[in-house]
Short mmCIF file of C-alpha atoms and ligand atoms in Angstrom, two decimals:
data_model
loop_
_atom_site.label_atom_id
_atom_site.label_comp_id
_atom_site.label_asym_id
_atom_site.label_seq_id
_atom_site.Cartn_x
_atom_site.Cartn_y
_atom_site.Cartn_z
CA UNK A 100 102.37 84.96 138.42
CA UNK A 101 100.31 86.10 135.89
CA UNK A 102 101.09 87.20 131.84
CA UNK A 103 98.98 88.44 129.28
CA UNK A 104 97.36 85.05 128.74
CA UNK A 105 95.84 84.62 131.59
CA UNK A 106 94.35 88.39 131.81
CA UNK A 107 90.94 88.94 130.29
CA UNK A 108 90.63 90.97 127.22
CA UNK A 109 88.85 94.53 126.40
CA UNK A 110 88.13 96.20 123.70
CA UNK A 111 90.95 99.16 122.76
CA UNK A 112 89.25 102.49 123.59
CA UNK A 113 90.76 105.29 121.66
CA UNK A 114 89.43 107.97 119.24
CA UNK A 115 90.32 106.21 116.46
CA UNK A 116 89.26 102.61 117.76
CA UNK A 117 85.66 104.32 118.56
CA UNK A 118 85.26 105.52 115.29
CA UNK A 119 84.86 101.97 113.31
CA UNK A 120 82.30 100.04 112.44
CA UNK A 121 83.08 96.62 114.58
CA UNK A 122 81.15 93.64 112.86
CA UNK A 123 80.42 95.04 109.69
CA UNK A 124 82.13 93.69 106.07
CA UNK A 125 84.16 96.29 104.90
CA UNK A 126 84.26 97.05 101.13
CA UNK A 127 87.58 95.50 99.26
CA UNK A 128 87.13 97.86 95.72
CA UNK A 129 90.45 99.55 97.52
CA UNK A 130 92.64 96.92 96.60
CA UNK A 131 91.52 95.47 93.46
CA UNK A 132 91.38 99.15 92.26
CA UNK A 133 94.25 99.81 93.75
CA UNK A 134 96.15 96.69 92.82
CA UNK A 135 94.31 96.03 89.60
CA UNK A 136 97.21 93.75 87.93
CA UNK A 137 96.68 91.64 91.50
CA UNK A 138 93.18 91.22 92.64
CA UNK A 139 90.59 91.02 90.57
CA UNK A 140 87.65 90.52 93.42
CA UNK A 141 88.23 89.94 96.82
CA UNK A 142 85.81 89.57 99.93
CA UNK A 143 86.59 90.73 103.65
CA UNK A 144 85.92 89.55 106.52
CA UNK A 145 83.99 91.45 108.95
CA UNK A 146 85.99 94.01 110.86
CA UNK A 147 86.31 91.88 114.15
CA UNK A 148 86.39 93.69 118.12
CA UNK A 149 89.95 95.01 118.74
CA UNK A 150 90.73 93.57 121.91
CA UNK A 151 94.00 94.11 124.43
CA UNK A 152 95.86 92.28 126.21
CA UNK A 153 96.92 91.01 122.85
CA UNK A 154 97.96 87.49 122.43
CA UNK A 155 102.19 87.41 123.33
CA UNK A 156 104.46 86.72 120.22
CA UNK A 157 106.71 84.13 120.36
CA UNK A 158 109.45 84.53 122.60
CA UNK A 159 107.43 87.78 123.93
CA UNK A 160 106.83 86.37 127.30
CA UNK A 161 109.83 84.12 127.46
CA UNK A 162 113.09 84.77 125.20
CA UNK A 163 114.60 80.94 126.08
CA UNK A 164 111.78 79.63 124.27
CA UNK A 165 112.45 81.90 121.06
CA UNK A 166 112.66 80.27 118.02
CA UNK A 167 114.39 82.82 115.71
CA UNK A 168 117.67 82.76 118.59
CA UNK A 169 117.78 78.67 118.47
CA UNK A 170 120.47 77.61 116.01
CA UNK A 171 119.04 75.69 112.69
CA UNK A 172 119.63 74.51 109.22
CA UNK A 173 117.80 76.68 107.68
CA UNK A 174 120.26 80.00 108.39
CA UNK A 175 122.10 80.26 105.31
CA UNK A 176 124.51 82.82 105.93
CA UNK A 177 125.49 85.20 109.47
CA UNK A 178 128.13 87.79 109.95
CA UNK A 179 128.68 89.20 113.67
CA UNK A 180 125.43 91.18 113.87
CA UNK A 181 122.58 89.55 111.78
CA UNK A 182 121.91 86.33 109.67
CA UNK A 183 119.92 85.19 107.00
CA UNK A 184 117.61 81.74 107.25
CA UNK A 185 115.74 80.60 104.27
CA UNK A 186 114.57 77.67 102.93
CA UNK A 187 112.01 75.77 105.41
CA UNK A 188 109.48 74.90 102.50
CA UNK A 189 109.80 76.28 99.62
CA UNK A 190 107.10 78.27 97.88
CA UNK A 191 106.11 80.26 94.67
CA UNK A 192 108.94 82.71 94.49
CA UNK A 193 112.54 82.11 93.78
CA UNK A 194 113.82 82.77 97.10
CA UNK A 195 112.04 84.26 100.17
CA UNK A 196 114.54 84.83 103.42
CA UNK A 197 113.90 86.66 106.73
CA UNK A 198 116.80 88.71 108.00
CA UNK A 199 117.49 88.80 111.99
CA UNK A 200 119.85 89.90 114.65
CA UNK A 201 121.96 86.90 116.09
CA UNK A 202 121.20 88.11 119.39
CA UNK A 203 117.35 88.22 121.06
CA UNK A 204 116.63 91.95 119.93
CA UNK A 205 113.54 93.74 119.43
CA UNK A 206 113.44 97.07 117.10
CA UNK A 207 112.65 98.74 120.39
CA UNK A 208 116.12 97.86 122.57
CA UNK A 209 118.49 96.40 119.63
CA UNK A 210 121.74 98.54 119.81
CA UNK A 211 122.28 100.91 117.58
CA UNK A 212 125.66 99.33 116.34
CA UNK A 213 123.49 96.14 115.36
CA UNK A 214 120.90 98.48 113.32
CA UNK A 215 124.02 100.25 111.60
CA UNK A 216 125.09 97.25 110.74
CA UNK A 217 121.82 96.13 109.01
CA UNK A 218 122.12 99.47 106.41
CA UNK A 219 124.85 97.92 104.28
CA UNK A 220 123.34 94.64 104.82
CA UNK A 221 120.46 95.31 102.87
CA UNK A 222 122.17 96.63 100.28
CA UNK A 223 124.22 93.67 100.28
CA UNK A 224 121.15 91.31 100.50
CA UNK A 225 119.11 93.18 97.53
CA UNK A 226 123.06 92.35 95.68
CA UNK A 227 122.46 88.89 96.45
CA UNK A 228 119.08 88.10 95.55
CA UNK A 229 119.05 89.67 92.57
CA UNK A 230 121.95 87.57 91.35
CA UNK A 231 119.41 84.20 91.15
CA UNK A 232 119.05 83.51 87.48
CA UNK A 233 114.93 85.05 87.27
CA UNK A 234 115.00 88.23 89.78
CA UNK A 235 114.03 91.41 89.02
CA UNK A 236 114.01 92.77 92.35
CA UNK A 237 114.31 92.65 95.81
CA UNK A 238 111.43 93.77 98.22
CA UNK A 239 111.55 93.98 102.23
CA UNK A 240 109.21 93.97 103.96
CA UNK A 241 109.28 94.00 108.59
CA UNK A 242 105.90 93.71 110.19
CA UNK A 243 107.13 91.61 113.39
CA UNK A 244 103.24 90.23 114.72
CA UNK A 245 104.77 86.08 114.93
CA UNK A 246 107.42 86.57 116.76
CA UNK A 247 109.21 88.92 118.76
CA UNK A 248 112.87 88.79 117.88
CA UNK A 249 113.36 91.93 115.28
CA UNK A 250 113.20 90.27 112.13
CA UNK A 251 112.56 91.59 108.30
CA UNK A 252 111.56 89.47 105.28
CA UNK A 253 113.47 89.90 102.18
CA UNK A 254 111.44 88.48 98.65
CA UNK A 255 112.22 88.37 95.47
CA UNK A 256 110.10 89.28 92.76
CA UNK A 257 110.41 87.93 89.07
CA UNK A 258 111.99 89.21 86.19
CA UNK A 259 108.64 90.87 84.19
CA UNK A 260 105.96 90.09 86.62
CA UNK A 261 104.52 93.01 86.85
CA UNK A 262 101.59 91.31 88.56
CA UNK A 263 104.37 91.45 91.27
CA UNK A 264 104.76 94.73 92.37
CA UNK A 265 104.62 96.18 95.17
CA UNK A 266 102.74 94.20 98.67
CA UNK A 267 101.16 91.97 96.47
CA UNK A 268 104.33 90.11 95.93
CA UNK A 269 103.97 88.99 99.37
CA UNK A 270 100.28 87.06 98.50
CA UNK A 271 101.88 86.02 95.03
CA UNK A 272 104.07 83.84 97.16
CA UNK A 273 101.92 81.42 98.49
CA UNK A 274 100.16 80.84 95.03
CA UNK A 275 102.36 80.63 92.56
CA UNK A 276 103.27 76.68 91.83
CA UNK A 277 106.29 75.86 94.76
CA UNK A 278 109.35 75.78 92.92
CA UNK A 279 111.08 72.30 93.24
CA UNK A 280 113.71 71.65 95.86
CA UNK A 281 116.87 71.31 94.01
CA UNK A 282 115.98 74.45 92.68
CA UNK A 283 115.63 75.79 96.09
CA UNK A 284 118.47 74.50 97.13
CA UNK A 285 120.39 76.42 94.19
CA UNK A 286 118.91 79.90 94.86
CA UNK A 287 119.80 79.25 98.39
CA UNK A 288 123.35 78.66 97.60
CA UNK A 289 123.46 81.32 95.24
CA UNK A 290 122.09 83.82 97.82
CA UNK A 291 123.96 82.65 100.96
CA UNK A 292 127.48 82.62 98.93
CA UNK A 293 126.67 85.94 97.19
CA UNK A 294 126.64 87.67 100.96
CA UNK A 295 130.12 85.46 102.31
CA UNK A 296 131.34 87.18 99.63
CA UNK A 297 131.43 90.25 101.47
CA UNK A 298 132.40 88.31 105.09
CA UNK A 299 130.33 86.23 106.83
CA UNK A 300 129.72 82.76 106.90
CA UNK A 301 127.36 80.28 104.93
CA UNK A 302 125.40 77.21 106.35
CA UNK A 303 126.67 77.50 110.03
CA UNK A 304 124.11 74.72 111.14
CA UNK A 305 124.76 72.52 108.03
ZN1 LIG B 240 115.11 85.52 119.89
#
């Protein structure tokens, strides 16, 4: 038996793939132009070969061995369809939470009643993050390349940081000073009871 592991890579060969310059350092002025109140200079790294198979996400090549479907401490709140987990280390922004299906879905098979579900959800989860004393706003973002298991990430950005918007909240994150645990804690709290509010449960792990 053989998975992607164990089969040798290639490059991709598409039209667009032939097109760019492999090896070569790509010029950054796009972002810091582009996200002046951000970056101020920033240097790439070369473009590297894009190569397939790719390496398997977690819980790509064996859903027992997902993470996101074992049960754990750090889900703060879960109705029927989805839950929210938060809190594993806490970092530069006031809260930071990633939103998944209870049940091993990707976007590409999850049922259409547990996507329905998800459209009040958010609304519901922008409701509750915004309620920690400091928030502005709540961004999501879904990009899905760790692990398999559909999952989004919701983050909130900081009353007046306008050094925040947009992606570059997400980079903010990891270098703004990590807040302190009890306050953690708090926003946690604040966040996971904010949702039960509107059914659900908090802490089912705790
Ligand atoms: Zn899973």
């Amino acid at each position: 038996m053989s998975d992607a592991r164990e089969q040798e890579q290639h490059p991709v060969e598409s039209a667009y793939h032939a097109r760019l310059p492999i090896g070569e350092r790509m010029d950054a002025t796009a972002l810091t132009e582009g996200l002046p109140w951000a970056f101020e200079q920033i240097t790439m790294r070369p473009l590297e070969p894009m190569l397939v198979p790719e390496q398997p996400r977690g819980g790509e090549v064996d859903p027992q061995s997902c993470n996101t479907c074992k049960p754990s401490p750090h889900i703060i709140w879960q109705d029927e369809h989805w839950k929210v987990s938060a809190g594993w280390e806490f970092s530069g922004l006031p809260f930071l939470g990633a939103i998944a299906p209870r049940e091993h879905w990707l976007l590409e098979n999850a049922p259409h009643e547990v996507l329905a579900a998800y459209g009040p959800l958010m609304q519901r989860i922008s409701q509750a993050v915004k309620s920690i004393p400091g928030v502005a706003r709540c961004h999501f973002a879904r990009w899905n390349d760790g692990s398999a298991h559909l999952h989004l990430w919701a983050l909130a950005r900081p009353a007046g940081m306008m050094q925040g918007r947009g992606a570059a909240l997400a980079f903010w994150d990891d270098m703004l000073p990590p807040i302190p645990v009890e306050m953690g804690e708090e926003h946690l709290r604040i966040v996971a009871d904010a949702l039960a509010a509107g059914g659900g449960e908090t802490f089912p792990h705790r």
